[in-house]
Coordinates of C-alpha atoms and ligand atoms in Angstrom, one line a residue:
X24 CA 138.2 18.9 87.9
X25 CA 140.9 19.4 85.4
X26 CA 144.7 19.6 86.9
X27 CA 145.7 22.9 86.2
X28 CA 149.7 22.7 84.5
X29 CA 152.3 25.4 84.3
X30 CA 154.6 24.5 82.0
X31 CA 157.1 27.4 83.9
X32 CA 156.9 25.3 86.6
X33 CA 157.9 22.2 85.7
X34 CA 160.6 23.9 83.7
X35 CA 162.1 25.7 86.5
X36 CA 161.4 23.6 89.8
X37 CA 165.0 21.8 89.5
X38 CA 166.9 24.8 89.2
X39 CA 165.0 26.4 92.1
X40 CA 165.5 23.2 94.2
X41 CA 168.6 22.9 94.4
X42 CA 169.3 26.6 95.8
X43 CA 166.2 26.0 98.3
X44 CA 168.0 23.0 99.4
X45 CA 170.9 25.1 100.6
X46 CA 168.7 28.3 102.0
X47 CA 166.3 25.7 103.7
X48 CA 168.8 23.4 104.7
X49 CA 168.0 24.1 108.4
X50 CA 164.7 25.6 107.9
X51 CA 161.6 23.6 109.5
X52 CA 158.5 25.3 108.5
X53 CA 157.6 27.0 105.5
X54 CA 154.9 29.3 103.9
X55 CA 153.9 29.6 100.3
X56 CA 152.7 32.7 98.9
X57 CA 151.0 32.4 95.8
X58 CA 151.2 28.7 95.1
X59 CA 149.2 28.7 91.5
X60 CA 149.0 25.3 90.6
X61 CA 150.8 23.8 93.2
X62 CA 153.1 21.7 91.5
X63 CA 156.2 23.9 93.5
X64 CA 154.8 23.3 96.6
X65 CA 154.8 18.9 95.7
X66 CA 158.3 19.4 94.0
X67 CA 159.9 20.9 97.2
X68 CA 158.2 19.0 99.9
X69 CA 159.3 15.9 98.2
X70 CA 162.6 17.0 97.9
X71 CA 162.8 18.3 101.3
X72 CA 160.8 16.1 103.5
X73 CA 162.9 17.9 106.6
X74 CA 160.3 20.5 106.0
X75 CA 156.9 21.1 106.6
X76 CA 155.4 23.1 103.7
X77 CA 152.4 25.1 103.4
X78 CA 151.0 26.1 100.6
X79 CA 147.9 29.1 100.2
X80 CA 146.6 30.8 97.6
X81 CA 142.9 32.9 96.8
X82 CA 140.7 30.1 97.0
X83 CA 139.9 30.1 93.7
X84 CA 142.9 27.9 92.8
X85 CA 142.7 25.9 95.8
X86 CA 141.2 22.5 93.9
X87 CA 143.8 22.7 91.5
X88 CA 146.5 22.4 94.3
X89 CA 144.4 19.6 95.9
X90 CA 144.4 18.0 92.4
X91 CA 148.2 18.1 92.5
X92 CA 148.3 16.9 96.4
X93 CA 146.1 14.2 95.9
X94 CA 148.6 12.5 93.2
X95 CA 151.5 13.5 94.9
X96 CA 150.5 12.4 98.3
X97 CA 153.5 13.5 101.1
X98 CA 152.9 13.6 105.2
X99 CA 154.8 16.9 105.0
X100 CA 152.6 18.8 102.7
X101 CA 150.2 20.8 104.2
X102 CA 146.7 21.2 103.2
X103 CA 146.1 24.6 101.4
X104 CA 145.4 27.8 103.4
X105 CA 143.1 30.5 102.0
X106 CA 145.6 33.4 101.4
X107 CA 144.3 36.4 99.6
X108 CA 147.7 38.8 100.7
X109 CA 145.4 41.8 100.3
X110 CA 141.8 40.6 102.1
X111 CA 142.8 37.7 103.9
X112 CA 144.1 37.5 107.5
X113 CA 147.7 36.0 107.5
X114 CA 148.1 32.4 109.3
X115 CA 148.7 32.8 113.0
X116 CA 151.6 30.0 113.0
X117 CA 154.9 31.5 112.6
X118 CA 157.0 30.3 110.1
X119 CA 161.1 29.9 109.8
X120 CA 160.7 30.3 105.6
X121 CA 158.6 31.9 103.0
X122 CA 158.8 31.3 99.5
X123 CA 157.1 32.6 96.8
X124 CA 157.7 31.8 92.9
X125 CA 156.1 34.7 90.1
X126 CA 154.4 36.4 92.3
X127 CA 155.5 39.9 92.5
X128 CA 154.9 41.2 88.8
X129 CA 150.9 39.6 88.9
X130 CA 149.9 41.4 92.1
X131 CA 149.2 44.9 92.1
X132 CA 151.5 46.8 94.3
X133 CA 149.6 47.4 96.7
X134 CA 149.8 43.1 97.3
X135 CA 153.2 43.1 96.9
X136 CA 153.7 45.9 100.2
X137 CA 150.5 43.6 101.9
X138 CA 152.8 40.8 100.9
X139 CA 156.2 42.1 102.4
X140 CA 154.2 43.4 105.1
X141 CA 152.6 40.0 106.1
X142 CA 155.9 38.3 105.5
X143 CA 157.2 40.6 107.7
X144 CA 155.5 40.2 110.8
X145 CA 154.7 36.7 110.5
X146 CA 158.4 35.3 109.7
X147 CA 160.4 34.2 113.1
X148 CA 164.3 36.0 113.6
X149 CA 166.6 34.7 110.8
X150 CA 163.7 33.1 109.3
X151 CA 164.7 33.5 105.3
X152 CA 162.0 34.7 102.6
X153 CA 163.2 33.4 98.7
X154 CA 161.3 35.1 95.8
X155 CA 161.6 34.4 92.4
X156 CA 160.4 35.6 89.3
X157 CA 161.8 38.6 86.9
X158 CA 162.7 41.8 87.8
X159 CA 164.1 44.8 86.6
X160 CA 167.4 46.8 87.2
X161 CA 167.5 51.0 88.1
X162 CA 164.2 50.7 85.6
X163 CA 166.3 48.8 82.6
X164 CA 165.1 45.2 81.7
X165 CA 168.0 43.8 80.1
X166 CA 166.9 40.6 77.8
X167 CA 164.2 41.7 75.2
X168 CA 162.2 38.8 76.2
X169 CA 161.3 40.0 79.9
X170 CA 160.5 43.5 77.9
X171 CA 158.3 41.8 75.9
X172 CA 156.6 39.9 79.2
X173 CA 156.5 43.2 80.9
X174 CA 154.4 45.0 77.6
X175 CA 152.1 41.8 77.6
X176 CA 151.5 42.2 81.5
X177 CA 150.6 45.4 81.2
X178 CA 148.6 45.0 78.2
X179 CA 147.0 42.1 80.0
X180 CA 145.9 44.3 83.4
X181 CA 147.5 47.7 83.9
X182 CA 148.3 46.9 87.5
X183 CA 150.7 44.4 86.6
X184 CA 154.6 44.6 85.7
X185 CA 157.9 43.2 86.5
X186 CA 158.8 45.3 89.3
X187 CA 161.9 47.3 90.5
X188 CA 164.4 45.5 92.7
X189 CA 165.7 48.5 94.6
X190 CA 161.4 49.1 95.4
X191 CA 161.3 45.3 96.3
X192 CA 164.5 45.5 98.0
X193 CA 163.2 49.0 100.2
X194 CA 159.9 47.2 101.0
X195 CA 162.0 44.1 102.5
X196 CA 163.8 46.3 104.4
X197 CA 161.1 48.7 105.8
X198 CA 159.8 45.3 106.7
X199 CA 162.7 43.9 108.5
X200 CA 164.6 41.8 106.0
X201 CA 167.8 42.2 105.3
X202 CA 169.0 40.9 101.3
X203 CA 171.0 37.8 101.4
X204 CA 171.3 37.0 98.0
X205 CA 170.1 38.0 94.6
X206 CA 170.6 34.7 92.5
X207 CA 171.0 34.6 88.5
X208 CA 168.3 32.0 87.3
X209 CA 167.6 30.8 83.9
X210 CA 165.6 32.4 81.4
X211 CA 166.3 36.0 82.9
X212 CA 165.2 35.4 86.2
X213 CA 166.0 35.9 89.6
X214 CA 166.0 34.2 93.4
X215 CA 166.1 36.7 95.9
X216 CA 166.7 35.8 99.3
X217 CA 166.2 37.8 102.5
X218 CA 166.7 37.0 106.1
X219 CA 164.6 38.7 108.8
X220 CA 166.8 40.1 111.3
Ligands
SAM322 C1 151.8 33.5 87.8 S1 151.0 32.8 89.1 C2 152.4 32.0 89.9 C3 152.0 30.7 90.6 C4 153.1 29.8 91.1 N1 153.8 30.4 92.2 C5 154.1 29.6 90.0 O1 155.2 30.0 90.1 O2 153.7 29.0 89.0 C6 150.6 34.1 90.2 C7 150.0 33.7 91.5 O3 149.8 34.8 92.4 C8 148.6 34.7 93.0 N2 148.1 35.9 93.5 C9 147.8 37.0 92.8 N3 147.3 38.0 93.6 C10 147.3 37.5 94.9 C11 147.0 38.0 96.1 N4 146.4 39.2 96.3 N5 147.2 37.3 97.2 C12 147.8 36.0 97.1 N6 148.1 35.5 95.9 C13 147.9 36.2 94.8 C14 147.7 34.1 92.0 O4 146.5 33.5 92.6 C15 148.6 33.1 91.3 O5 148.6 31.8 92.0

């Protein structure tokens, strides 16, 4: 199998890092949304091996992630769950964190409320979600090159887009979380955190 590579990731993993390392300071048991490629999910749990983290995905990118576990081998990474937000039934463990990295603007948006949704129910009280990725302002992107992203999204499948933070933001709070933090990140994008309440 050839090992998929995001050059995103490896370009943003540090930066991300070293604010999970604060929000997940006292955190135990993690969920991954949307892993991709995986390369997050061995970045992290090498960084923090006081977590357990679990990464899931639609199957179809499942060997890739494998690919990455197998050559970054860690007793705190998890094998990779099936996760299809919109078909899938969520995992029945309960977790203290959820993370999910680019996400939001690839789903349609019906995923992202099945996401927030899921995230919802399944996170424990003051359990902390953390997504990142770009998003847009009372409808304004401000750097031309998340404008330019957003055209080629929606060139690329109508149903996707950088989405609206005050929609993101309502859905976390129908939901049950409450925002945290909204975190200026390199190359125009954003770490949101949430805590359940
Ligand atoms: C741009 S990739 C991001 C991957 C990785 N998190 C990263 O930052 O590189 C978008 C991810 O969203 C996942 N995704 C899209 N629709 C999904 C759905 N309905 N349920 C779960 N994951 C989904 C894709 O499989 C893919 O891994």
């Amino acid at each position: 199998m050839h090992k998929p590579f995001s050059q995103a990731c490896a370009n943003n993993q540090v930066v991300i890092g070293e604010i999970l390392e604060h929000v997940f300071a006292n955190k135990k048991h993690v969920l991954e949304v949307g892993s991709g490629t995986g390369q997050h999910g061995v970045w992290f749990a090498k960084k923090m091996p006081h977590l357990s983290w679990q990464m899931s995905d639609r199957e179809q990118n499942h060997a890739g992630i494998r690919c990455w576990m197998s050559d970054h081998p860690a007793s705190n990474l998890l094998s990779p769950l099936p996760l299809d937000v919109l078909s899938d039934p969520w995992p029945t463990a309960h977790y203290d964190a959820v993370y999910s990295a680019n996400t939001a603007h690839i789903m349609p948006w019906q995923a992202v409320i099945a996401m927030f949704s899921g995230i919802g129910e399944r996170l424990l009280s003051g359990g902390v979600f953390c997504l990142y990725g770009p998003m847009k302002y009372l409808g304004v992107l401000e750097a031309q090159s998340n404008v330019d992203f957003d055209a080629s999204l929606q060139q690329q499948f109508a149903h996707q887009g950088i989405r609206e933070f005050h929609d993101i933001n309502a859905l976390a709070t129908k939901y049950g979380l409450v925002l945290q933090k909204d975190h200026p990140m390199p190359a125009n994008n954003r770490l949101i955190v949430w805590q359940k309440s």
